[in-house]
mmCIF file of C-alpha atoms in Angstrom:
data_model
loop_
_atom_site.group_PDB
_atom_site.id
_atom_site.type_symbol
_atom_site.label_atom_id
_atom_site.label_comp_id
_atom_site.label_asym_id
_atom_site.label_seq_id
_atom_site.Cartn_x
_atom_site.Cartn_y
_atom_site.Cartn_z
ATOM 1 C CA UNK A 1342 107.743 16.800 48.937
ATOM 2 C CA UNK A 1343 111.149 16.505 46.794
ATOM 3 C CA UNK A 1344 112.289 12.941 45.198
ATOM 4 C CA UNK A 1345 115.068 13.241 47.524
ATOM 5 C CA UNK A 1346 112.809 13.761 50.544
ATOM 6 C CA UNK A 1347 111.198 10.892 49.723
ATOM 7 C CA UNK A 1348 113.786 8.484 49.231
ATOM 8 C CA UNK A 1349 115.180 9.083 52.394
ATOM 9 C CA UNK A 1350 111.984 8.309 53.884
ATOM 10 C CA UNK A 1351 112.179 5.214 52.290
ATOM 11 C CA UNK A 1352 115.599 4.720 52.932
ATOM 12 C CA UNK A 1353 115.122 4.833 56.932
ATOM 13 C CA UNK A 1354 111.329 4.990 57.828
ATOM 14 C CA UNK A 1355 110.775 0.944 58.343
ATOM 15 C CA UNK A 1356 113.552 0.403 60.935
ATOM 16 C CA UNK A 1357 112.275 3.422 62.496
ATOM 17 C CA UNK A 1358 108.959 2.080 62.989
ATOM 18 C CA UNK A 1359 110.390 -0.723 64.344
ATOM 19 C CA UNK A 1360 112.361 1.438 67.123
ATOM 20 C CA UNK A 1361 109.537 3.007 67.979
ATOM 21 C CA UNK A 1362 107.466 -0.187 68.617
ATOM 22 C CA UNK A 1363 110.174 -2.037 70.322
ATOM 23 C CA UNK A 1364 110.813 1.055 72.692
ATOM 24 C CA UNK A 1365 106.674 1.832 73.678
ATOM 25 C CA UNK A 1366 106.373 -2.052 74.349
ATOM 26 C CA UNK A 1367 109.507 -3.258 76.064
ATOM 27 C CA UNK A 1368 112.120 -1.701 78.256
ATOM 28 C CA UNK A 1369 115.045 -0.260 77.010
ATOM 29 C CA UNK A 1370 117.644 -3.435 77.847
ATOM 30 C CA UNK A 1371 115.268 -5.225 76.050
ATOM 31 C CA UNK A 1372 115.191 -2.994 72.502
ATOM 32 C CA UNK A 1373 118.838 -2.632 73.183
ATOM 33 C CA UNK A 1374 119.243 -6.501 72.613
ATOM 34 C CA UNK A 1375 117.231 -6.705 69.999
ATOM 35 C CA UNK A 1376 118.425 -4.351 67.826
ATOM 36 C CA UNK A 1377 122.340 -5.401 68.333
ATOM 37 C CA UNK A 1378 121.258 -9.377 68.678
ATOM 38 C CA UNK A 1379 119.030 -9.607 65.380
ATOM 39 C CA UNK A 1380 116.665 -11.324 67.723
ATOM 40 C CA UNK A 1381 113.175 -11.959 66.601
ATOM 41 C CA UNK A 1382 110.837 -8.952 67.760
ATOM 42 C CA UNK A 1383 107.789 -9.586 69.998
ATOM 43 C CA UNK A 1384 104.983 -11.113 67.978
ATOM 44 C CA UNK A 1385 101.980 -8.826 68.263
ATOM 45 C CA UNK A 1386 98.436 -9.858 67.879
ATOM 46 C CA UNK A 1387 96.428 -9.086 64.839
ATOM 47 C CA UNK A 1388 94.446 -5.838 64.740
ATOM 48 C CA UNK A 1389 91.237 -4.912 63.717
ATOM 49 C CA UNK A 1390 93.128 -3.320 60.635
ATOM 50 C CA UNK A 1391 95.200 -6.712 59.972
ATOM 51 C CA UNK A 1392 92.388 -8.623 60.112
ATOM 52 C CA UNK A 1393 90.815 -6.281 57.060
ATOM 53 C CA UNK A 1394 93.860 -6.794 55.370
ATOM 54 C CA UNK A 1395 93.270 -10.671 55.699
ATOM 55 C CA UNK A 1396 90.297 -10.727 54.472
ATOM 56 C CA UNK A 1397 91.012 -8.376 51.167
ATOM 57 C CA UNK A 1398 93.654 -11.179 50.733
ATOM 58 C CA UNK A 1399 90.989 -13.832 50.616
ATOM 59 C CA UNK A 1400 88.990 -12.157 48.672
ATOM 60 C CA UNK A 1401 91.520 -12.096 45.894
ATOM 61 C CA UNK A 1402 92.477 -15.567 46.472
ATOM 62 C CA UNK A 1403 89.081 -16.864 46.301
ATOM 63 C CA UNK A 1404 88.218 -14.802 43.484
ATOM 64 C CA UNK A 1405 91.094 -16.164 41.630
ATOM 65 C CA UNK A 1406 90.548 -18.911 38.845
ATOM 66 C CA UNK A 1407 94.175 -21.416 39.996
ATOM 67 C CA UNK A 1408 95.314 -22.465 43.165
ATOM 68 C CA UNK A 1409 97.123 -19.584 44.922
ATOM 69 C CA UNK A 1410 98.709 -18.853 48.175
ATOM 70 C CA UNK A 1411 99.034 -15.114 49.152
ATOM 71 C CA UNK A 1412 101.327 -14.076 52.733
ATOM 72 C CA UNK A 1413 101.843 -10.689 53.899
ATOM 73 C CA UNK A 1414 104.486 -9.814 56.640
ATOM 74 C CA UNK A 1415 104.286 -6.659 58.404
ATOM 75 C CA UNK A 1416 108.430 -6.130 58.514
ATOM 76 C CA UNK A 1417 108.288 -4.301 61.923
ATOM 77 C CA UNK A 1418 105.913 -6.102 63.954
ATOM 78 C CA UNK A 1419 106.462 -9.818 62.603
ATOM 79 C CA UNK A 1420 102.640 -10.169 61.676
ATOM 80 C CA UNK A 1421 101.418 -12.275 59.227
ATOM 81 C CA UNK A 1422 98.167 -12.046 57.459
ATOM 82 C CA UNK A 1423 96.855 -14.175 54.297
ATOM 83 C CA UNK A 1424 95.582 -16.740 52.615
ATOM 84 C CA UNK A 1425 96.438 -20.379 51.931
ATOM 85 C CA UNK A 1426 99.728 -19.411 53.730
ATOM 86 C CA UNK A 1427 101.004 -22.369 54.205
ATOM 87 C CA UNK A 1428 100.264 -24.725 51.439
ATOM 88 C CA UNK A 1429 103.707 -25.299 49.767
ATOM 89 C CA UNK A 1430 104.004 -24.280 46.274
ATOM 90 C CA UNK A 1431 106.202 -24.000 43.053
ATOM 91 C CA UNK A 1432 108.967 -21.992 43.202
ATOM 92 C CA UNK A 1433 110.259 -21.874 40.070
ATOM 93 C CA UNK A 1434 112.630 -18.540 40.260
ATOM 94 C CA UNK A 1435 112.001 -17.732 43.355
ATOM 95 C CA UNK A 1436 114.273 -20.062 44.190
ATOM 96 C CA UNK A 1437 117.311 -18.015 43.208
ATOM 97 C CA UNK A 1438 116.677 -16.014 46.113
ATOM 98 C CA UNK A 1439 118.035 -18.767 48.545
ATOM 99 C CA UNK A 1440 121.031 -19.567 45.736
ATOM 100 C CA UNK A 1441 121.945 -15.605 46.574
ATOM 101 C CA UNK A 1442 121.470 -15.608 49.847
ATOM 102 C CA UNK A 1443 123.712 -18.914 50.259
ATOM 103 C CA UNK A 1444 126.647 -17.228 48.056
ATOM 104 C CA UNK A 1445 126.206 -14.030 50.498
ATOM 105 C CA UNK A 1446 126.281 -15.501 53.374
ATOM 106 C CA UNK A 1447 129.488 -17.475 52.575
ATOM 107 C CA UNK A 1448 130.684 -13.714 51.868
ATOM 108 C CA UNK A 1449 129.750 -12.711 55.282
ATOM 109 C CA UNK A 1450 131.894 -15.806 56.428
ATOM 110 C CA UNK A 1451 134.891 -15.439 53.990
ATOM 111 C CA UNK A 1452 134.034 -18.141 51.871
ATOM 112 C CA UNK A 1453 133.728 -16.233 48.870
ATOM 113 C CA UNK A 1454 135.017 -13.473 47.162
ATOM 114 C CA UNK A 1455 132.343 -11.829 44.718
ATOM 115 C CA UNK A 1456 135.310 -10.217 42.478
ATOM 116 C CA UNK A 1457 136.627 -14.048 41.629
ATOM 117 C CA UNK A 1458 136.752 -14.217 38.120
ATOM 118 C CA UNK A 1459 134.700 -17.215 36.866
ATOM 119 C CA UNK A 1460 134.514 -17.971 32.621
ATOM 120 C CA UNK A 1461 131.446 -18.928 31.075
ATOM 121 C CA UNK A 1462 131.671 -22.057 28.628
ATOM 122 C CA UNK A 1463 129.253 -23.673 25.940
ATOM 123 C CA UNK A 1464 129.151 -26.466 28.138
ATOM 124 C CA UNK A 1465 127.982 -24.652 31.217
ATOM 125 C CA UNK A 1466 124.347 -23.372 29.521
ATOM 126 C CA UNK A 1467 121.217 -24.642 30.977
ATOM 127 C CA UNK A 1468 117.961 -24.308 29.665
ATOM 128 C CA UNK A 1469 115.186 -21.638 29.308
ATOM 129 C CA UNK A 1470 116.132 -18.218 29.951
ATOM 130 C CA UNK A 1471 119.464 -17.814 29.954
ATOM 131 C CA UNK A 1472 120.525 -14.155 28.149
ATOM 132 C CA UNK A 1473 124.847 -15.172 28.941
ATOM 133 C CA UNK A 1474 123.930 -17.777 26.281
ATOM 134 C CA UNK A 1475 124.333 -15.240 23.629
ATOM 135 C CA UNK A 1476 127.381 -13.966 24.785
ATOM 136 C CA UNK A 1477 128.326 -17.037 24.864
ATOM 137 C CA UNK A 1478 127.500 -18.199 21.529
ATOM 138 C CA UNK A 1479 128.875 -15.347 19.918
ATOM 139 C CA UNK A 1480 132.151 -14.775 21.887
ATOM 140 C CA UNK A 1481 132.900 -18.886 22.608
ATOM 141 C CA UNK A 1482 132.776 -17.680 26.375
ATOM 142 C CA UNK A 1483 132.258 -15.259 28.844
ATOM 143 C CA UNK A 1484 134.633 -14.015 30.987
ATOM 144 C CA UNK A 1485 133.161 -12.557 34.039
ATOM 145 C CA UNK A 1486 132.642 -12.697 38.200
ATOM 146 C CA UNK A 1487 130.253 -14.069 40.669
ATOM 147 C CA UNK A 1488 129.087 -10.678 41.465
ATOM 148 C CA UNK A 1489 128.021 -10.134 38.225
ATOM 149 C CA UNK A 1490 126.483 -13.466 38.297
ATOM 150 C CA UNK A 1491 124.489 -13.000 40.954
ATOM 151 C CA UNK A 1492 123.077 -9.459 39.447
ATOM 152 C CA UNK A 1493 122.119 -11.508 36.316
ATOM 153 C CA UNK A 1494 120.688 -14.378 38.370
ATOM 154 C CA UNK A 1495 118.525 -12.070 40.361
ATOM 155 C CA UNK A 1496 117.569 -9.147 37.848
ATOM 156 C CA UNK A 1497 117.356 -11.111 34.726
ATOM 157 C CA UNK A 1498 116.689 -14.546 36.300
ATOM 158 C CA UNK A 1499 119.280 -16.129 34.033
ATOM 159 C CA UNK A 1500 119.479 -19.689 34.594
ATOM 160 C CA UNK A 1501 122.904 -20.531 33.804
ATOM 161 C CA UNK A 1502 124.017 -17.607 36.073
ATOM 162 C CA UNK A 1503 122.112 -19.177 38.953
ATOM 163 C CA UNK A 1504 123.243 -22.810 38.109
ATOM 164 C CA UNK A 1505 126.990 -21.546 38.189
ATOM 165 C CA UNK A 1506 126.360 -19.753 41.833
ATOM 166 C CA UNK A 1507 125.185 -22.803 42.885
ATOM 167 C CA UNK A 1508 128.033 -24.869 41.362
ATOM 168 C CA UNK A 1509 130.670 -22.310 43.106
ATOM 169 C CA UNK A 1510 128.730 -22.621 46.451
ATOM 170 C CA UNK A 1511 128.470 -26.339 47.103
ATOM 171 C CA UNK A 1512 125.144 -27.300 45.259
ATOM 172 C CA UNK A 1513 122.361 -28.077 46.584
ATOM 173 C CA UNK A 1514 122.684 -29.513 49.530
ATOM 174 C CA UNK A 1515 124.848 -26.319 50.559
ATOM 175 C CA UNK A 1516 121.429 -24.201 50.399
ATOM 176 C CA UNK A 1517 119.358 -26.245 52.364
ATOM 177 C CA UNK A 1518 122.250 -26.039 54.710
ATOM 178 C CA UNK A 1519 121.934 -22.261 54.479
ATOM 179 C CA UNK A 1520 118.266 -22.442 54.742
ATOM 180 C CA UNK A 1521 118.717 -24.993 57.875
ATOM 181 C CA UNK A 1522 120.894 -22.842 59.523
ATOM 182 C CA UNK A 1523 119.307 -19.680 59.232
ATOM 183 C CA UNK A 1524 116.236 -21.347 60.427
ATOM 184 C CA UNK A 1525 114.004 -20.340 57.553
ATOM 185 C CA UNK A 1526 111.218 -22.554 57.700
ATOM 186 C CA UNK A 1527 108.594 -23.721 55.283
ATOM 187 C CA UNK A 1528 111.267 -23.090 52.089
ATOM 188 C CA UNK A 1529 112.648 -26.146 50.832
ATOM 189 C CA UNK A 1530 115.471 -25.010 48.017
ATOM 190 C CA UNK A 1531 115.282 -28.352 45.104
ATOM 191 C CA UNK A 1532 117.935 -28.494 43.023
ATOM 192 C CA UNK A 1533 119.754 -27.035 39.552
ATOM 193 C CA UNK A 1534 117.622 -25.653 36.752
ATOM 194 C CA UNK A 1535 118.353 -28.571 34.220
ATOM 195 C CA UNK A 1536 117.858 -31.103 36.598
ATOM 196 C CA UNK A 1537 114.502 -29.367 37.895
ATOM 197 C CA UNK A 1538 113.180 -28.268 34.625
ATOM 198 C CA UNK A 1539 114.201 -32.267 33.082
ATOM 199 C CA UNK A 1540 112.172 -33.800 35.282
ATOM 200 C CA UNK A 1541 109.027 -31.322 35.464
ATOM 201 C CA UNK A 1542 108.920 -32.318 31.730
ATOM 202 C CA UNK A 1543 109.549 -35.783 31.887
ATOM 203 C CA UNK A 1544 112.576 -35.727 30.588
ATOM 204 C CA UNK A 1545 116.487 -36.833 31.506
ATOM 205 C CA UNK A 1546 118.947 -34.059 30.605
ATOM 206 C CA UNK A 1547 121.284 -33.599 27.887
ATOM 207 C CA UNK A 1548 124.061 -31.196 27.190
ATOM 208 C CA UNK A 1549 122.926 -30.978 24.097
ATOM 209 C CA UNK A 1550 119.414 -29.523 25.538
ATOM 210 C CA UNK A 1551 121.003 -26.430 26.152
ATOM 211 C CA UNK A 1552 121.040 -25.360 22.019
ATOM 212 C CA UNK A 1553 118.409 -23.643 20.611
ATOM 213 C CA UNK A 1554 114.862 -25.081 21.188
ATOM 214 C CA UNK A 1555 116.160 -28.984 21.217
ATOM 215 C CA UNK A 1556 114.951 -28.878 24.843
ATOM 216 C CA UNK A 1557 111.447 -27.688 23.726
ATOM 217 C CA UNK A 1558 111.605 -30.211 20.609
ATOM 218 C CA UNK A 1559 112.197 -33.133 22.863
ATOM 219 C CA UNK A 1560 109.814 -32.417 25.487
ATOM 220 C CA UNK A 1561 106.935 -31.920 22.494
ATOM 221 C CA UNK A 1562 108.327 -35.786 21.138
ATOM 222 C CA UNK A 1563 107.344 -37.301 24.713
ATOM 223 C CA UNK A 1564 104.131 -39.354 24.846
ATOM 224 C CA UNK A 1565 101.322 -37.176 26.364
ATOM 225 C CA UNK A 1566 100.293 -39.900 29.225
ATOM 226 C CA UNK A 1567 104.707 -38.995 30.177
ATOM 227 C CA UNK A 1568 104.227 -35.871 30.114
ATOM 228 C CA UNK A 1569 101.018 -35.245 32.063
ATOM 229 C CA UNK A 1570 102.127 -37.962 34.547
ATOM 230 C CA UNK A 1571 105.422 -35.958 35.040
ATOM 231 C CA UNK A 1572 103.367 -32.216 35.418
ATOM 232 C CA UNK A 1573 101.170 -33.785 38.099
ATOM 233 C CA UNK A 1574 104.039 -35.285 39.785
ATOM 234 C CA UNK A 1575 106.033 -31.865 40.334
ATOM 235 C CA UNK A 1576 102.511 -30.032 41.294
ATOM 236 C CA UNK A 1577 101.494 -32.815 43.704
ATOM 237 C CA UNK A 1578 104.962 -32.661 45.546
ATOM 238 C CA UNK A 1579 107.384 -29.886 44.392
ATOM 239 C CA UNK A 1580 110.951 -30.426 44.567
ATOM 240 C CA UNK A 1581 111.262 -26.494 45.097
ATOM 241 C CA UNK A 1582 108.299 -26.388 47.091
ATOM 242 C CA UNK A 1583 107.852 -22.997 49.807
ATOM 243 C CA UNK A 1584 104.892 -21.385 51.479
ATOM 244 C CA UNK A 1585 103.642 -18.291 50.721
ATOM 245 C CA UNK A 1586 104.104 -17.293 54.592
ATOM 246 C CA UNK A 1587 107.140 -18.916 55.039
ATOM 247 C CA UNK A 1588 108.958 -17.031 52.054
ATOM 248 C CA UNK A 1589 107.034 -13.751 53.619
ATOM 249 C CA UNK A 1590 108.183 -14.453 56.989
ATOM 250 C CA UNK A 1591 112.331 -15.165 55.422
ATOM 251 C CA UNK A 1592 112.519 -11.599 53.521
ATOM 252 C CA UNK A 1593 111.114 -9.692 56.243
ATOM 253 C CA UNK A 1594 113.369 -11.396 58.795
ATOM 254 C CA UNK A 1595 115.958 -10.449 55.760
ATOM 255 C CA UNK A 1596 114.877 -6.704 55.610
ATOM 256 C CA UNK A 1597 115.378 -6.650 59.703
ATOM 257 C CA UNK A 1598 118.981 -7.355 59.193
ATOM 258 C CA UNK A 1599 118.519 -11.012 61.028
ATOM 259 C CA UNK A 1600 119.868 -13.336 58.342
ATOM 260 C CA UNK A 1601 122.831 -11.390 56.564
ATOM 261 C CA UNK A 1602 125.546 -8.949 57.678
ATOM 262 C CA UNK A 1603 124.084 -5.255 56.980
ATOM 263 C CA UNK A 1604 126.699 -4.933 53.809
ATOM 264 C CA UNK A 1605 125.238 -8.195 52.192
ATOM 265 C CA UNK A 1606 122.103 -7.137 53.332
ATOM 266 C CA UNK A 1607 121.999 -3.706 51.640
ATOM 267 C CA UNK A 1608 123.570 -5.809 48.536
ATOM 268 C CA UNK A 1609 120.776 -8.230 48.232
ATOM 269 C CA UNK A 1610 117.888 -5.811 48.585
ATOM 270 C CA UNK A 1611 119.280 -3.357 46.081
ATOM 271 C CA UNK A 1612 119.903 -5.824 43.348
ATOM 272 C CA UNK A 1613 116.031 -7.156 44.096
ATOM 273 C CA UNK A 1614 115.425 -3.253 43.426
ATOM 274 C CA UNK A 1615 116.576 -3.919 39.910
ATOM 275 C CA UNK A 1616 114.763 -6.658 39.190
ATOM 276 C CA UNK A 1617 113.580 -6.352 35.027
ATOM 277 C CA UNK A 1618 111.004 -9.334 35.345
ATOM 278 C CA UNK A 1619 107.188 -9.423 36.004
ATOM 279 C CA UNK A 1620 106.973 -5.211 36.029
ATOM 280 C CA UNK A 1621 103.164 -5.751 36.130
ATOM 281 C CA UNK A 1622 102.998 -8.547 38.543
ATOM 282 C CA UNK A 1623 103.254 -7.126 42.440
ATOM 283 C CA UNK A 1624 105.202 -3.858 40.929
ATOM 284 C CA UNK A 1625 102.136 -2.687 38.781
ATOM 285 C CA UNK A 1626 99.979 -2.286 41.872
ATOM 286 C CA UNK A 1627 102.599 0.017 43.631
ATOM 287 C CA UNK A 1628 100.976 3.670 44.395
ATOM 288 C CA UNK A 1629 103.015 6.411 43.860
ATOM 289 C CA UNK A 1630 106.316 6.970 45.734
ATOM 290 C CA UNK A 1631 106.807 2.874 46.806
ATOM 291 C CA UNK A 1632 109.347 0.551 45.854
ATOM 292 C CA UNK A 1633 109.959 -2.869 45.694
ATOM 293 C CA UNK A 1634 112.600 -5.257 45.785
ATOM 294 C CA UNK A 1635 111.178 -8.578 43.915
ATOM 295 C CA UNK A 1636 111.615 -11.872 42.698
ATOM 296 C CA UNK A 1637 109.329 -13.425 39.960
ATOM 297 C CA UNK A 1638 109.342 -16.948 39.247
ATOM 298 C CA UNK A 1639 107.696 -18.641 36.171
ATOM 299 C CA UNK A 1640 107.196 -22.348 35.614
ATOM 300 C CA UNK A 1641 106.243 -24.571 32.598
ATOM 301 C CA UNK A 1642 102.972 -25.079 30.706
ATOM 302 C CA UNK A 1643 100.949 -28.422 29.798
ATOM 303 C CA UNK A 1644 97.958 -28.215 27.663
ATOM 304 C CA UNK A 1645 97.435 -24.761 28.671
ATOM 305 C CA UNK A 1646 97.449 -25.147 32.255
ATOM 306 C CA UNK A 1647 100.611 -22.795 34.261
ATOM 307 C CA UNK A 1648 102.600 -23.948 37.149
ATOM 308 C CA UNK A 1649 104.287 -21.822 39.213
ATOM 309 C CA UNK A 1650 103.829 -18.162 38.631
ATOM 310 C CA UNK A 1651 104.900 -16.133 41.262
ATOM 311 C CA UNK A 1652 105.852 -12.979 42.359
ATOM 312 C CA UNK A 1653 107.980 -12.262 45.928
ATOM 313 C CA UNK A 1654 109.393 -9.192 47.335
ATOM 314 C CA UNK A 1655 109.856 -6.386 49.772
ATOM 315 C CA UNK A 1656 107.679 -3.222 49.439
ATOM 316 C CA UNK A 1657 108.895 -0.183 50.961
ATOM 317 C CA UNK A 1658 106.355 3.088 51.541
ATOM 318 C CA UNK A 1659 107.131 6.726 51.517
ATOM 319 C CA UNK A 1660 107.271 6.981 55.220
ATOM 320 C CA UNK A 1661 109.368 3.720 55.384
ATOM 321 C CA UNK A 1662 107.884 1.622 56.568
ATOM 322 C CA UNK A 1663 107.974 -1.797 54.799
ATOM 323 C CA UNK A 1664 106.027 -5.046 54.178
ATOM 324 C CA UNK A 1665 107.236 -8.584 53.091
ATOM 325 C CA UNK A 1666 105.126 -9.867 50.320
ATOM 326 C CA UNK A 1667 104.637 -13.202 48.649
ATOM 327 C CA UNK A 1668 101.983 -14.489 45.779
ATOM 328 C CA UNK A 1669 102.808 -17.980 44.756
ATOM 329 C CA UNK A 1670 99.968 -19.690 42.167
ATOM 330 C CA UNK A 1671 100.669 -23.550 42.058
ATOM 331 C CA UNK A 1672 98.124 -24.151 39.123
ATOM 332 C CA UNK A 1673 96.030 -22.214 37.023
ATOM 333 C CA UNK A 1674 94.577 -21.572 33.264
ATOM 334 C CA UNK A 1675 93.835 -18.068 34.170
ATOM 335 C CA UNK A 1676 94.956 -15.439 31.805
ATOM 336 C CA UNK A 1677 98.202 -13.222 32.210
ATOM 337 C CA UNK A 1678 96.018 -10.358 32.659
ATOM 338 C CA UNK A 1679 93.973 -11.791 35.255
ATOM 339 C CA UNK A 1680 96.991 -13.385 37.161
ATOM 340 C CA UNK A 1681 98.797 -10.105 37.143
ATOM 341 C CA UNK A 1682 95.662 -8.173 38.040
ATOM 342 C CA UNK A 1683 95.159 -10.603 40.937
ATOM 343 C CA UNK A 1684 98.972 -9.589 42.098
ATOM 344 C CA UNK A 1685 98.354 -6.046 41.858
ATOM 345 C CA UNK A 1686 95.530 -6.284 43.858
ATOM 346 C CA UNK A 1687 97.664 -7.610 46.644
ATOM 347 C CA UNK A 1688 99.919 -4.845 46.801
ATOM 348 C CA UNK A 1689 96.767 -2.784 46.509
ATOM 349 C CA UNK A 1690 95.387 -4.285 50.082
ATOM 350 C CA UNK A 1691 98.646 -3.938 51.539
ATOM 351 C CA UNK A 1692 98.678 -0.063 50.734
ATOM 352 C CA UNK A 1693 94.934 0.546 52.108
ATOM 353 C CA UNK A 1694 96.120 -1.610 55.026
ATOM 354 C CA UNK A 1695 99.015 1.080 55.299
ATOM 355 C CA UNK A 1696 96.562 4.262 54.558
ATOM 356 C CA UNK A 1697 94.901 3.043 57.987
ATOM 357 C CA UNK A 1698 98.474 3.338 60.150
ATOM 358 C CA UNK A 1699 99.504 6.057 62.310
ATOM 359 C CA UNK A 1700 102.248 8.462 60.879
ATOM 360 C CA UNK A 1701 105.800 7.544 62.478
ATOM 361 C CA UNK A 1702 108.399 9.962 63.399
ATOM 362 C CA UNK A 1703 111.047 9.319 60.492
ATOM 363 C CA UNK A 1704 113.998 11.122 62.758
ATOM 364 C CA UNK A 1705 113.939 7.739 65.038
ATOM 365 C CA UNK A 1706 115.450 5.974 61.671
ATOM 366 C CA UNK A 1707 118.856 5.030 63.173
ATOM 367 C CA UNK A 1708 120.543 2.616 63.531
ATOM 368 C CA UNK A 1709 118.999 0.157 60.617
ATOM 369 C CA UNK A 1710 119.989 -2.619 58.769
ATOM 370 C CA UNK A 1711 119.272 -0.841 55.796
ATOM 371 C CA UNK A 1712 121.158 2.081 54.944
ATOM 372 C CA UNK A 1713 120.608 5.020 52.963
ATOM 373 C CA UNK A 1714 123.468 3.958 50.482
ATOM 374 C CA UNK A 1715 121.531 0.789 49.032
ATOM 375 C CA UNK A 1716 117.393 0.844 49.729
ATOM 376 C CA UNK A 1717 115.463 1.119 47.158
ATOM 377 C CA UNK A 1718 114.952 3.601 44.549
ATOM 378 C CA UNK A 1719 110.775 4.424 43.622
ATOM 379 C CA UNK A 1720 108.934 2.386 41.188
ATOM 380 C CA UNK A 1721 108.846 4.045 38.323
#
């Protein structure tokens, strides 16, 4: 089969799937509404084959040496199979998400304009990874837009780019609003980067934080009884704290065209296509001809212990259909290879899960929230 045949499979297989489900197990008013009303689909009861997939899930959670939570949405059918599902944890990055999807949906409601020009100052830079701060630093600013923003926030999980989204979009409590009002439950948003990352270290922000490694070099001055007392704190209650299964249940309800308009929609998911972060995380499990459409999230060390590393996303198979995917570890001294193998082994469940399914008639593909113009391209 040609690249090309393949892509379009991609491109319009899930909502097909869907389609066909909705129109074998309800009458045809009733697929009518849903498709046009964005209405949740019937929830189905597990299968034999979901129930596999469950416990391949636990195996890899139990297996793993940290504190994990692993969620698996089935995008057409609304199930959801894993383990630890609900036990909030970290978000770190994977926060951003709900930053774009607040600035999108004030697009769908003519709040925002993504060409408005917005200039990047000294004074705006946060903390970690932030790649505008070179531009920055060597131009005195950065003249750019929100929609480039967003792509940077997203792709290359810079945290100034988020922290000015935010800014633009009403802060804080403006996302949980979002997240409210959209009804995604079990995600609560936080706050900012500096404020989030200040306090996970025990510190209090400074402007001056943002330069070079000053943030690092204060953090390493704290007493270690400060610092360990503020690293418990954030893993005992995170400010940013989500399920696995409700951030698996949001992006499929996403990838169903529920919570955006479809040209917002297509947006989102094709900038998560181009994510550059954690390429061996979820991504390095993918079989031949899927794709993905991810968000990583990475949160700070103490005395060799990680918080928050995390890996979220949408992955789409060759005959379309697609599966909502989150792996959130709240705590764990486990090495990179072994966290990333652990991830990989998730998308590896989901594909034998998929290798079980019936073949679907791609022609049914009409009508989706997805279009061809923005799903994602293969992992390559």
């Amino acid at each position: 089969m040609s690249r090309n045949a393949i892509l379009a499979l991609v491109l319009f297989g899930f909502s097909g799937f869907l389609l066909l489900f909705t129109m074998v197990s309800e009458p045809a008013a009733r697929v009518e509404r849903v498709r046009l009303s964005g209405a949740p689909i019937p929830l189905m009861t597990p299968s034999p084959e979901h129930r596999q997939l469950e416990a391949a899930l636990a195996g890899l959670g139990q297996g793993f040496a940290g504190t994990v939570g692993i969620a698996v949405t089935e995008v057409a059918t609304g199930v959801t199979v894993g383990y630890r599902p609900e036990m909030a944890m970290p978000q770190q990055s994977v926060s951003k998400l709900w930053v774009a999807l607040t600035a999108l949906d004030q697009v769908d409601r003519g709040k925002l304009d993504l060409t408005e020009p917005v200039v990047v100052r000294a004074a705006d830079l946060t903390v970690f990874h932030q790649p505008i701060r070179e531009i920055v630093r060597q131009k005195g600013q950065f003249v750019t837009t929100y929609d480039e923003l967003l792509a940077r926030a997203l792709t290359e999980s810079d945290n100034t780019a988020n922290d000015l989204i935010l800014r633009r979009v009403g802060g804080p409590r403006a996302v949980e609003g979002m997240i409210d009002r959209k009804n995604l439950r079990w995600i609560t948003f936080g706050t900012d980067e500096i404020t989030k990352q200040s306090e996970i270290a025990g510190l209090e922000w400074r402007p001056s934080y943002a330069i070079g490694r000053r943030f690092y070099d204060a953090r390493s001055a704290l007493p270690e009884p400060v610092r360990k007392a503020a690293f418990e704190r954030y893993l005992a209650s995170p400010m940013d704290g989500a399920s696995a299964q409700g951030i698996s249940v949001a992006l499929a309800r996403i990838a169903r065209g529920e919570v955006l308009a479809r040209p917002t929609t297509h947006k989102l998911i094709e900038t998560l296509n181009r994510t550059k972060s954690g390429p061996r995380r979820l991504k390095g499990g993918l079989p031949p001809g899927w794709a993905i459409a991810h968000k990583t999230g990475t949160g700070q060390e103490y005395a060799g212990e990680q918080s928050g590393y995390n890996d979220v996303g949408l992955l789409f198979a060759p005959d379309g259909r697609s599966y909502a995917v989150a792996v959130m570890i709240q705590r764990t001294r486990a090495s990179y290879a072994e966290r990333m193998a652990m991830m990989q082994g998730v998308t590896r469940a989901v594909a034998a899960y998929h290798e079980q399914l019936p073949p679907i008639a791609p022609a049914l593909a009409r009508d989706a929230p997805v279009s061809t113009s923005s799903r994602p391209r293969q992992a390559e």
